[in-house]
Coordinates of C-alpha atoms and ligand atoms in Angstrom, one line a residue:
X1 CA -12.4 22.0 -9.3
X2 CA -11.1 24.1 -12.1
X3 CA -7.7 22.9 -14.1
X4 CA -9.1 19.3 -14.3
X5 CA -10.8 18.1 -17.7
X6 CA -11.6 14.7 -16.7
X7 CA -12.9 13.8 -19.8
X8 CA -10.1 15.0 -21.5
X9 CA -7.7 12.8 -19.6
X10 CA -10.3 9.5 -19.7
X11 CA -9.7 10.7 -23.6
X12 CA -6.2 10.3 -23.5
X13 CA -5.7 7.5 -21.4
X14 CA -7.9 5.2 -23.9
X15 CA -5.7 6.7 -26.7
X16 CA -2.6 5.7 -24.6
X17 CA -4.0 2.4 -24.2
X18 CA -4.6 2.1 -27.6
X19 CA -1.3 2.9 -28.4
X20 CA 0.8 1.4 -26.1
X21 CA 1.5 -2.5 -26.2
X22 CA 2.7 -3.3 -22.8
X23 CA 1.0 -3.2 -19.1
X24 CA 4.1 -1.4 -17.8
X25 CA 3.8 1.1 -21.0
X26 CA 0.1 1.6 -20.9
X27 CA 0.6 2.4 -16.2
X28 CA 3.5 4.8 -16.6
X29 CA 1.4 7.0 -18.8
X30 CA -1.3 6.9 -17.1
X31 CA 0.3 7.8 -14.4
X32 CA 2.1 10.8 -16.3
X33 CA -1.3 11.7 -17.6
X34 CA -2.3 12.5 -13.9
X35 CA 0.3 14.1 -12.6
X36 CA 0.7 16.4 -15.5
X37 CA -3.1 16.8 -17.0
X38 CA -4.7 17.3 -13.4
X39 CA -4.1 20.8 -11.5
X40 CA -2.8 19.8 -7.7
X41 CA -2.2 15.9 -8.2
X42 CA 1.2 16.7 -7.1
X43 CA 2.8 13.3 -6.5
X44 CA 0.8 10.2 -8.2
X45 CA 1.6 6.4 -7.7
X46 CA 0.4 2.7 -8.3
X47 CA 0.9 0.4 -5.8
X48 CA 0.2 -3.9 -6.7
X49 CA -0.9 -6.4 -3.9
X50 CA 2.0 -8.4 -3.4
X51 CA 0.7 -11.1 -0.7
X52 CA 0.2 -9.0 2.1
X53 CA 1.8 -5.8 0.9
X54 CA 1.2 -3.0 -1.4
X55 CA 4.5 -2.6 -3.5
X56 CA 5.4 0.6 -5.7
X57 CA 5.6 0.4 -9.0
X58 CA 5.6 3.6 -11.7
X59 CA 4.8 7.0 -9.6
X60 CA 5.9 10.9 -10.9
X61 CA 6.1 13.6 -8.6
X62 CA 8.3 16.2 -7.5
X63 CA 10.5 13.2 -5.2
X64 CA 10.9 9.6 -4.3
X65 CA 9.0 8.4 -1.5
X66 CA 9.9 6.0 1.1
X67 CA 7.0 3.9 1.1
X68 CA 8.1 1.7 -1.3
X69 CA 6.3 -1.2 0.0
X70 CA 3.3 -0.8 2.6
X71 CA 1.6 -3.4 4.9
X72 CA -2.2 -3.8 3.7
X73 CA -3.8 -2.7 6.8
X74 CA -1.0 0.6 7.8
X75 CA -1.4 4.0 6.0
X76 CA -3.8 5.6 4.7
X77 CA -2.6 3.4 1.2
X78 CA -2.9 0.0 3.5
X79 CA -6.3 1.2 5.1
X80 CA -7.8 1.5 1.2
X81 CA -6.4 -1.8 0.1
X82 CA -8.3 -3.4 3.5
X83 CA -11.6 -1.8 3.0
X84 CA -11.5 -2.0 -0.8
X85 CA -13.1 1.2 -1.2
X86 CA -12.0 4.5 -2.0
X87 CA -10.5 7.0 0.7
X88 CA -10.1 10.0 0.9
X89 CA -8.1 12.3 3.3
X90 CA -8.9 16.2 3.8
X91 CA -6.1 17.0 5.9
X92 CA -3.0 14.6 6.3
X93 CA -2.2 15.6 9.5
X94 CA -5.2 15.4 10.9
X95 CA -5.4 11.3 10.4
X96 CA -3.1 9.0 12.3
X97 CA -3.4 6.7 9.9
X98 CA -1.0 8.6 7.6
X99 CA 2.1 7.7 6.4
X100 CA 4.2 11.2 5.6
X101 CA 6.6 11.0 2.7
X102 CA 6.6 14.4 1.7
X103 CA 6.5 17.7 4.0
X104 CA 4.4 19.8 1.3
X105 CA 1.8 16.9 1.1
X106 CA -2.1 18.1 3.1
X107 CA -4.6 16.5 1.5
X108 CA -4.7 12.5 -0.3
X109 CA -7.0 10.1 -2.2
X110 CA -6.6 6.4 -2.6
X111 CA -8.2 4.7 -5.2
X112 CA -8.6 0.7 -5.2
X113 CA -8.1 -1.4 -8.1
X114 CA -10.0 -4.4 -8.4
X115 CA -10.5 -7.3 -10.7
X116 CA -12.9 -9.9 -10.6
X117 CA -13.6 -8.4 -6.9
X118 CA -9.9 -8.6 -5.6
X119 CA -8.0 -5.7 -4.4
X120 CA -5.1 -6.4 -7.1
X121 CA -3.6 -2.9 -7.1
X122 CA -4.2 1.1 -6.1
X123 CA -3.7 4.5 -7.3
X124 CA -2.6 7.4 -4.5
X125 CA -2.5 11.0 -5.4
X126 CA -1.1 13.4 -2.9
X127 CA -1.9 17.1 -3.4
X128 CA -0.3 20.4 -1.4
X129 CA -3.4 21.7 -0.9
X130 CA -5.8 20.8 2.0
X131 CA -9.0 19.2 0.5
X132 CA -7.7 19.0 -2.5
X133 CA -10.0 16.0 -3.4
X134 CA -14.1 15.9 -4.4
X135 CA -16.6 13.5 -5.3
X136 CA -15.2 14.0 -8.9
X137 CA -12.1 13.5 -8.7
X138 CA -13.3 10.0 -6.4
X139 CA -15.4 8.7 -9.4
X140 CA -13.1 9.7 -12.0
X141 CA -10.1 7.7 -10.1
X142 CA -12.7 5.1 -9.8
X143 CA -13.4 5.0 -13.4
X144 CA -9.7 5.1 -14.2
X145 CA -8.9 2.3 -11.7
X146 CA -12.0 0.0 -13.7
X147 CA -10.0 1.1 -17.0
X148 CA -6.4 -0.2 -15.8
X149 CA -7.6 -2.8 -13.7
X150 CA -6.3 -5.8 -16.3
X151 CA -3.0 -4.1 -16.4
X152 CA -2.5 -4.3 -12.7
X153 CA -1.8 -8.1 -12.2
X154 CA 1.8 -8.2 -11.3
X155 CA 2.0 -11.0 -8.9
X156 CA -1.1 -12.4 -9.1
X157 CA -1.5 -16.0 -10.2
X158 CA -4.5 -15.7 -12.9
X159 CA -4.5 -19.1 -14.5
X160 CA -3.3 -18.5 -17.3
X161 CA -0.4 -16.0 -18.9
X162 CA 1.4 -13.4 -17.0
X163 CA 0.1 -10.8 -18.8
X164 CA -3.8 -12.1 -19.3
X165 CA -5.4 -10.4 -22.6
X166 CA -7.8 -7.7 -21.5
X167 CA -9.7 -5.8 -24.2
X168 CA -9.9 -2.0 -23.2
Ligands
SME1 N1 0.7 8.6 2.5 C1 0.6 7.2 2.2 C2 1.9 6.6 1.9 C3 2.3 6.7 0.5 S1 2.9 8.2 0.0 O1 1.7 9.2 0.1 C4 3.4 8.2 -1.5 C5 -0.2 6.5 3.3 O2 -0.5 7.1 4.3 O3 -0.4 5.3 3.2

């Protein structure tokens, strides 16, 4: 789809990694970096596993949604963090698994994070335009989601510090 360098943004979010310190530094702009560098990613969000929920942490978009914290198993979100695998959703209204949070939203992708094999996080992009999402934009979230993936471990119990190293 025209209006997304993907290569561009994989550019910058190394840079951001490289220049930001913290987990929470390095997920807020990459999250920016979606929402602003990417035509029609409307509303863009990371939600961490938190025992048997997905919890939101740093989003941008045009509002505050809702769904702050979602079930594993309900939504479209909680549907993605069950299977472990990408989904995507052509037309919102068309699947009852969808959770509405915003009026304008028709089309969604939801993008697992895993580490070492665990679902330990996800990304969820929302766009205003039905179909909004391709096999590009699937493998690019999937490549971003491999790239964050040590940042993503709020909650999780990993042996060793909070914040485990992870080399980028
Ligand atoms: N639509 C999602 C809920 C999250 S909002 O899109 C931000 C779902 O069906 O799980």
């Amino acid at each position: 789809m025209s209006g997304r360098d993907y290569a561009a943004v994989e550019a910058e979010i190394a840079a951001a990694i490289a220049r930001e310190g913290e987990a929470d530094a390095i997920l807020r702009a990459v999250v920016d970096l979606l929402h602003d560098r990417l035509d029609g990613y409307s509303w863009v969000g990371v939600y961490f596993v938190e025992g048997g929920d997905l919890v939101l942490g740093p989003w941008r978009g045009p509002a505050a949604t809702e769904h702050v914290r979602i079930p594993i198993g309900q939504g479209i979100c909680g549907a993605a963090a069950a299977a472990g695998t990408t989904v995507v959703v052509d037309d919102v209204n068309a699947d009852s698994r969808y959770l509405a949070c915003f009026t304008s939203t028709r089309s969604e992708i939801v993008t697992p994070v895993l580490y070492d094999g665990m679902v330990v996080a996800e990304i969820d992009v929302d766009a205003d335009e039905p179909k909004a999402f391709g096999d590009e934009d699937r493998a690019f979230l999937e490549r971003v989601a491999e790239t964050i993936s040590g940042y993503c471990l709020v909650g999780w119990d990993t042996g060793g510090e909070d914040w485990p190293e992870v080399s980028p």
